[in-house]
């Protein structure tokens, strides 16, 4: 304590200032700091609240943390706090002190303001990431399409607006390499039809993505209010989480099936022999090849067979009584 001018200690929602007396025999003084009394549940946000308080009396502030969340919050809040921030992180050979103010100036105000929301959306401690995408791929998309900075900055406001959900759908389409689709459902269908990725590598459907956006929005709301003592957040229930019978919060992944039932039971053929033998998985299952099969040019394709039947219809009108509209209705269900 002799080397410290003051020392702050938190306990539950309170914060105390500890200071030593004028002589070694004096007792340690404890004073509650009313302006630092808060309802923050995370140390990440509380660090920023204390930094703003410290900025009133100090020209430079060093925050020690290994957490990426803290670094991004510091970068986003640097301009608001005003005082120069440094982040001390790492151990051994990886120990370093990051000049947060320099990082903030380099990135620019608009990008810095969107960092917490982008971090929440692309995956953090409380939200899931997109399989196989990590952080680098979403970051590259953001750099290629800087207009999404303003869109991500809108996260953190409750409730979520429909147009924001639509715009974030477009971002996910770009993340999965589809610059034509405007919804994740359309993107999923196109990728599935092209056979470019496995089922578990497809983007989430619109229902699943909506609940992910809700969780990201809720987390962003907490981070955006980190400089306020009272966050006054609503319940997490209904914001991407649900309360189970065990009394614990659980992630609400989706409320609708991941795909139409007809699609979940669907067979996708990939044979290259014209679909004449049992090597064709569709023919083997007693099904007709469809547009999602890579063998769609084969003779088991209903459109090709329908064309052949029409050419002979004058001689076999009574025999060609198969209703091809049933397949068209199935395709309508798949596209929906």
XYZ file of C-alpha atoms in Angstrom:
336
model
C 0.000 0.000 0.000
C 2.931 2.376 0.590
C 3.637 2.581 -3.136
C 0.014 3.178 -4.047
C -1.738 6.500 -3.888
C -5.132 4.784 -3.869
C -6.557 1.320 -4.360
C -10.052 0.414 -5.526
C -11.771 -2.830 -4.543
C -15.138 -4.067 -5.820
C -17.580 -6.204 -3.883
C -20.844 -7.213 -5.571
C -22.374 -3.983 -6.904
C -20.251 -1.694 -4.690
C -16.764 -0.224 -5.019
C -14.525 0.943 -2.203
C -11.516 3.251 -2.168
C -8.762 2.076 0.142
C -6.039 4.487 1.202
C -3.307 4.409 3.824
C -2.873 6.937 6.599
C -0.136 9.494 7.060
C 1.931 7.162 9.247
C 2.521 3.387 9.382
C 0.474 3.164 12.555
C -2.621 4.630 10.911
C -5.345 2.209 9.850
C -6.369 1.740 6.231
C -9.212 4.032 5.276
C -12.202 2.597 3.381
C -14.659 4.829 1.547
C -17.471 3.686 -0.745
C -17.315 5.307 -4.190
C -20.950 6.005 -5.017
C -20.368 6.802 -8.704
C -18.841 3.340 -9.262
C -21.760 1.439 -7.795
C -23.146 -0.544 -10.734
C -25.145 -3.536 -11.926
C -22.472 -4.869 -14.321
C -22.198 -8.652 -14.283
C -19.087 -8.818 -16.487
C -15.642 -7.613 -15.424
C -15.058 -6.646 -19.084
C -17.539 -3.787 -18.983
C -16.712 -2.830 -15.400
C -13.081 -2.235 -16.387
C -14.218 0.410 -18.861
C -16.480 2.056 -16.289
C -13.532 2.328 -13.883
C -11.289 3.601 -16.669
C -13.656 6.459 -17.371
C -13.688 7.301 -13.673
C -9.867 7.204 -13.555
C -9.670 9.457 -16.623
C -10.986 12.329 -14.519
C -7.712 12.449 -12.581
C -5.095 10.723 -14.757
C -3.624 11.455 -18.195
C -2.827 7.824 -19.035
C -4.478 4.557 -18.016
C -3.106 1.008 -18.266
C -5.583 -1.883 -18.330
C -4.233 -5.373 -17.786
C -6.268 -8.108 -19.453
C -5.766 -11.072 -21.810
C -9.330 -10.770 -23.118
C -10.098 -9.819 -26.733
C -13.430 -8.371 -25.597
C -11.621 -5.862 -23.383
C -9.252 -4.817 -26.171
C -12.122 -4.183 -28.596
C -14.118 -2.298 -25.969
C -11.091 -0.128 -25.187
C -10.619 0.611 -28.881
C -14.302 1.448 -29.353
C -14.504 3.657 -26.223
C -11.103 5.391 -26.546
C -12.534 8.570 -28.057
C -15.329 8.764 -25.485
C -13.035 8.234 -22.490
C -10.579 10.749 -23.885
C -7.562 9.800 -21.781
C -4.907 7.709 -23.531
C -5.454 3.982 -22.933
C -2.896 1.182 -22.942
C -3.635 -2.548 -22.790
C -1.126 -4.777 -21.010
C -1.519 -8.375 -22.150
C 0.332 -11.645 -22.684
C 2.980 -13.491 -20.685
C 6.651 -14.280 -21.193
C 7.786 -13.739 -24.771
C 4.234 -12.752 -25.749
C 4.009 -9.947 -23.209
C 3.252 -6.584 -24.805
C 1.677 -3.223 -24.122
C -0.703 -2.042 -26.836
C -1.229 1.639 -27.497
C -5.006 1.603 -27.813
C -5.183 5.261 -28.826
C -2.850 4.602 -31.768
C -4.953 1.612 -32.863
C -8.114 3.693 -32.607
C -6.638 6.510 -34.702
C -5.430 4.021 -37.319
C -8.801 2.287 -37.742
C -10.916 5.411 -37.796
C -13.926 6.431 -35.765
C -16.611 4.682 -37.843
C -14.893 1.288 -37.837
C -14.006 1.527 -34.141
C -17.617 2.288 -33.263
C -18.749 -0.939 -34.960
C -16.091 -3.255 -33.469
C -18.051 -4.508 -30.405
C -21.133 -5.230 -32.501
C -19.100 -6.946 -35.215
C -17.327 -9.008 -32.548
C -20.636 -10.074 -30.993
C -22.098 -11.008 -34.370
C -19.075 -12.945 -35.660
C -18.673 -14.880 -32.397
C -17.575 -14.092 -28.845
C -17.841 -15.624 -25.359
C -21.639 -15.415 -25.344
C -22.473 -15.868 -29.028
C -21.605 -18.642 -31.462
C -19.363 -18.265 -34.504
C -20.100 -19.414 -38.045
C -18.621 -22.855 -38.691
C -15.347 -22.708 -40.583
C -15.363 -18.902 -40.887
C -13.484 -17.797 -37.779
C -12.782 -14.074 -37.406
C -10.577 -13.418 -40.408
C -13.154 -14.223 -43.095
C -15.902 -11.987 -41.638
C -13.283 -9.260 -41.154
C -12.259 -9.495 -44.819
C -15.899 -9.178 -45.885
C -16.247 -6.101 -43.679
C -13.107 -4.561 -45.193
C -14.398 -5.254 -48.720
C -17.822 -3.818 -47.875
C -17.228 -0.944 -45.413
C -20.867 0.096 -45.690
C -21.611 -2.657 -43.165
C -19.798 -0.674 -40.437
C -22.845 1.579 -40.092
C -25.098 -1.484 -40.178
C -23.239 -3.264 -37.370
C -23.299 -0.055 -35.330
C -27.077 -0.361 -35.209
C -26.817 -3.522 -33.112
C -27.350 -2.967 -29.409
C -30.694 -1.219 -29.770
C -33.734 -3.094 -28.486
C -35.918 -4.263 -30.140
C -34.393 -5.422 -33.437
C -35.751 -3.829 -36.604
C -36.670 -5.998 -39.592
C -34.552 -4.000 -42.042
C -31.462 -4.640 -39.883
C -32.160 -8.375 -39.999
C -32.452 -8.188 -43.803
C -29.132 -6.356 -44.119
C -27.330 -8.850 -41.881
C -28.769 -11.621 -44.070
C -26.920 -10.021 -46.978
C -23.679 -9.948 -44.973
C -23.920 -13.697 -44.307
C -24.558 -14.370 -47.992
C -21.339 -12.497 -48.784
C -19.533 -14.417 -46.052
C -20.464 -17.661 -47.794
C -19.355 -16.380 -51.195
C -22.821 -15.639 -52.596
C -23.079 -12.054 -53.832
C -26.387 -12.625 -55.617
C -28.649 -13.859 -52.817
C -30.304 -11.479 -50.391
C -31.441 -14.004 -47.769
C -29.685 -16.900 -46.083
C -32.479 -19.272 -47.117
C -31.842 -18.479 -50.778
C -28.096 -18.781 -50.188
C -28.529 -22.170 -48.481
C -30.607 -23.437 -51.373
C -28.115 -22.260 -53.987
C -25.151 -23.795 -52.158
C -27.010 -27.050 -51.565
C -28.082 -27.195 -55.190
C -24.519 -26.563 -56.384
C -23.132 -29.185 -53.992
C -20.323 -26.819 -52.999
C -20.289 -27.647 -49.292
C -21.430 -30.279 -46.835
C -24.687 -29.908 -44.947
C -23.002 -28.775 -41.719
C -21.048 -26.102 -43.616
C -24.158 -24.416 -45.012
C -25.120 -21.002 -43.601
C -27.840 -20.978 -40.926
C -31.430 -20.685 -42.056
C -33.318 -17.438 -41.525
C -34.933 -18.604 -38.275
C -31.618 -19.670 -36.737
C -29.900 -16.487 -37.919
C -32.638 -14.328 -36.382
C -32.031 -15.813 -32.933
C -28.276 -15.403 -33.421
C -28.851 -11.730 -34.258
C -30.994 -11.426 -31.120
C -28.177 -12.795 -28.940
C -25.628 -10.556 -30.671
C -27.901 -7.570 -30.214
C -28.340 -8.306 -26.508
C -24.575 -8.642 -25.974
C -23.921 -5.474 -27.967
C -26.452 -3.615 -25.813
C -24.442 -4.570 -22.718
C -21.148 -3.466 -24.269
C -22.540 -0.205 -25.642
C -23.634 0.812 -22.154
C -20.345 -0.117 -20.472
C -19.589 3.483 -19.461
C -22.904 3.780 -17.591
C -23.070 2.487 -13.994
C -26.499 0.970 -14.529
C -26.909 -1.106 -17.688
C -30.629 -1.667 -17.067
C -30.770 -4.556 -19.506
C -33.989 -6.481 -20.130
C -34.182 -10.208 -19.513
C -32.124 -12.430 -21.799
C -35.226 -14.593 -22.215
C -36.706 -13.748 -25.587
C -33.425 -12.306 -26.810
C -31.938 -15.487 -28.217
C -32.129 -17.429 -24.964
C -34.837 -19.392 -23.228
C -35.407 -20.504 -19.646
C -35.523 -24.296 -19.336
C -37.225 -26.390 -16.677
C -33.941 -26.637 -14.765
C -34.070 -22.895 -14.174
C -31.016 -22.248 -16.373
C -30.710 -20.114 -19.471
C -30.164 -22.092 -22.657
C -29.502 -20.938 -26.207
C -32.587 -20.824 -28.401
C -31.146 -22.131 -31.639
C -34.307 -22.123 -33.732
C -38.080 -22.434 -33.543
C -38.639 -23.890 -37.045
C -37.293 -27.029 -38.759
C -33.841 -26.636 -40.268
C -35.290 -27.480 -43.707
C -38.592 -28.673 -45.234
C -39.353 -32.286 -44.377
C -39.316 -33.194 -48.071
C -35.762 -31.864 -48.307
C -34.550 -33.656 -45.164
C -35.683 -36.969 -46.726
C -34.341 -36.054 -50.145
C -31.753 -38.040 -52.135
C -29.212 -36.114 -54.189
C -27.742 -38.050 -57.108
C -24.177 -37.516 -58.340
C -23.800 -40.270 -60.913
C -22.282 -39.599 -64.328
C -23.593 -42.598 -66.274
C -26.830 -41.177 -67.614
C -28.906 -42.481 -64.678
C -29.726 -45.795 -66.394
C -28.412 -48.171 -63.730
C -28.680 -48.714 -59.994
C -25.567 -46.591 -59.586
C -27.932 -43.628 -59.725
C -28.980 -43.146 -56.080
C -32.244 -41.499 -57.150
C -33.192 -44.375 -59.470
C -32.192 -46.895 -56.788
C -34.521 -45.168 -54.317
C -37.368 -45.106 -56.825
C -37.141 -41.328 -57.276
C -36.730 -39.039 -60.261
C -33.594 -36.916 -60.599
C -34.102 -33.210 -59.918
C -32.344 -29.909 -60.503
C -30.286 -30.330 -57.315
C -28.697 -33.492 -58.711
C -25.406 -33.156 -60.539
C -26.766 -35.796 -62.922
C -29.685 -33.613 -64.016
C -28.900 -34.284 -67.696
C -29.513 -38.000 -67.240
C -32.435 -40.022 -68.569
C -33.955 -40.265 -65.066
C -34.663 -36.526 -65.206
C -38.447 -35.955 -65.426
C -38.087 -32.910 -67.694
C -36.080 -34.859 -70.281
C -38.449 -37.817 -70.107
C -41.424 -35.480 -70.341
C -40.007 -34.045 -73.563
C -39.593 -37.511 -75.019
C -43.151 -38.437 -74.060
C -44.541 -35.350 -75.774
C -42.893 -36.318 -79.053
C -44.719 -39.659 -78.982
C -47.944 -38.389 -77.468
C -49.974 -38.931 -80.634
C -49.417 -42.673 -80.383
C -49.421 -43.197 -76.607
C -51.825 -40.667 -75.111
C -53.480 -43.245 -72.876
C -50.209 -44.668 -71.573
C -48.584 -41.377 -70.544
C -50.808 -40.674 -67.536
C -48.046 -39.733 -65.021
C -48.761 -36.394 -63.344
C -45.516 -34.407 -63.629
C -47.080 -31.529 -61.692
C -46.338 -33.503 -58.500
C -42.603 -32.913 -59.047
C -43.207 -29.213 -59.731
C -45.081 -28.926 -56.414
C -42.129 -30.591 -54.669
C -39.745 -28.017 -56.127
C -42.044 -25.236 -54.911
C -41.804 -26.675 -51.372
C -38.002 -26.846 -51.591
C -37.650 -23.257 -52.757
C -39.877 -22.080 -49.916
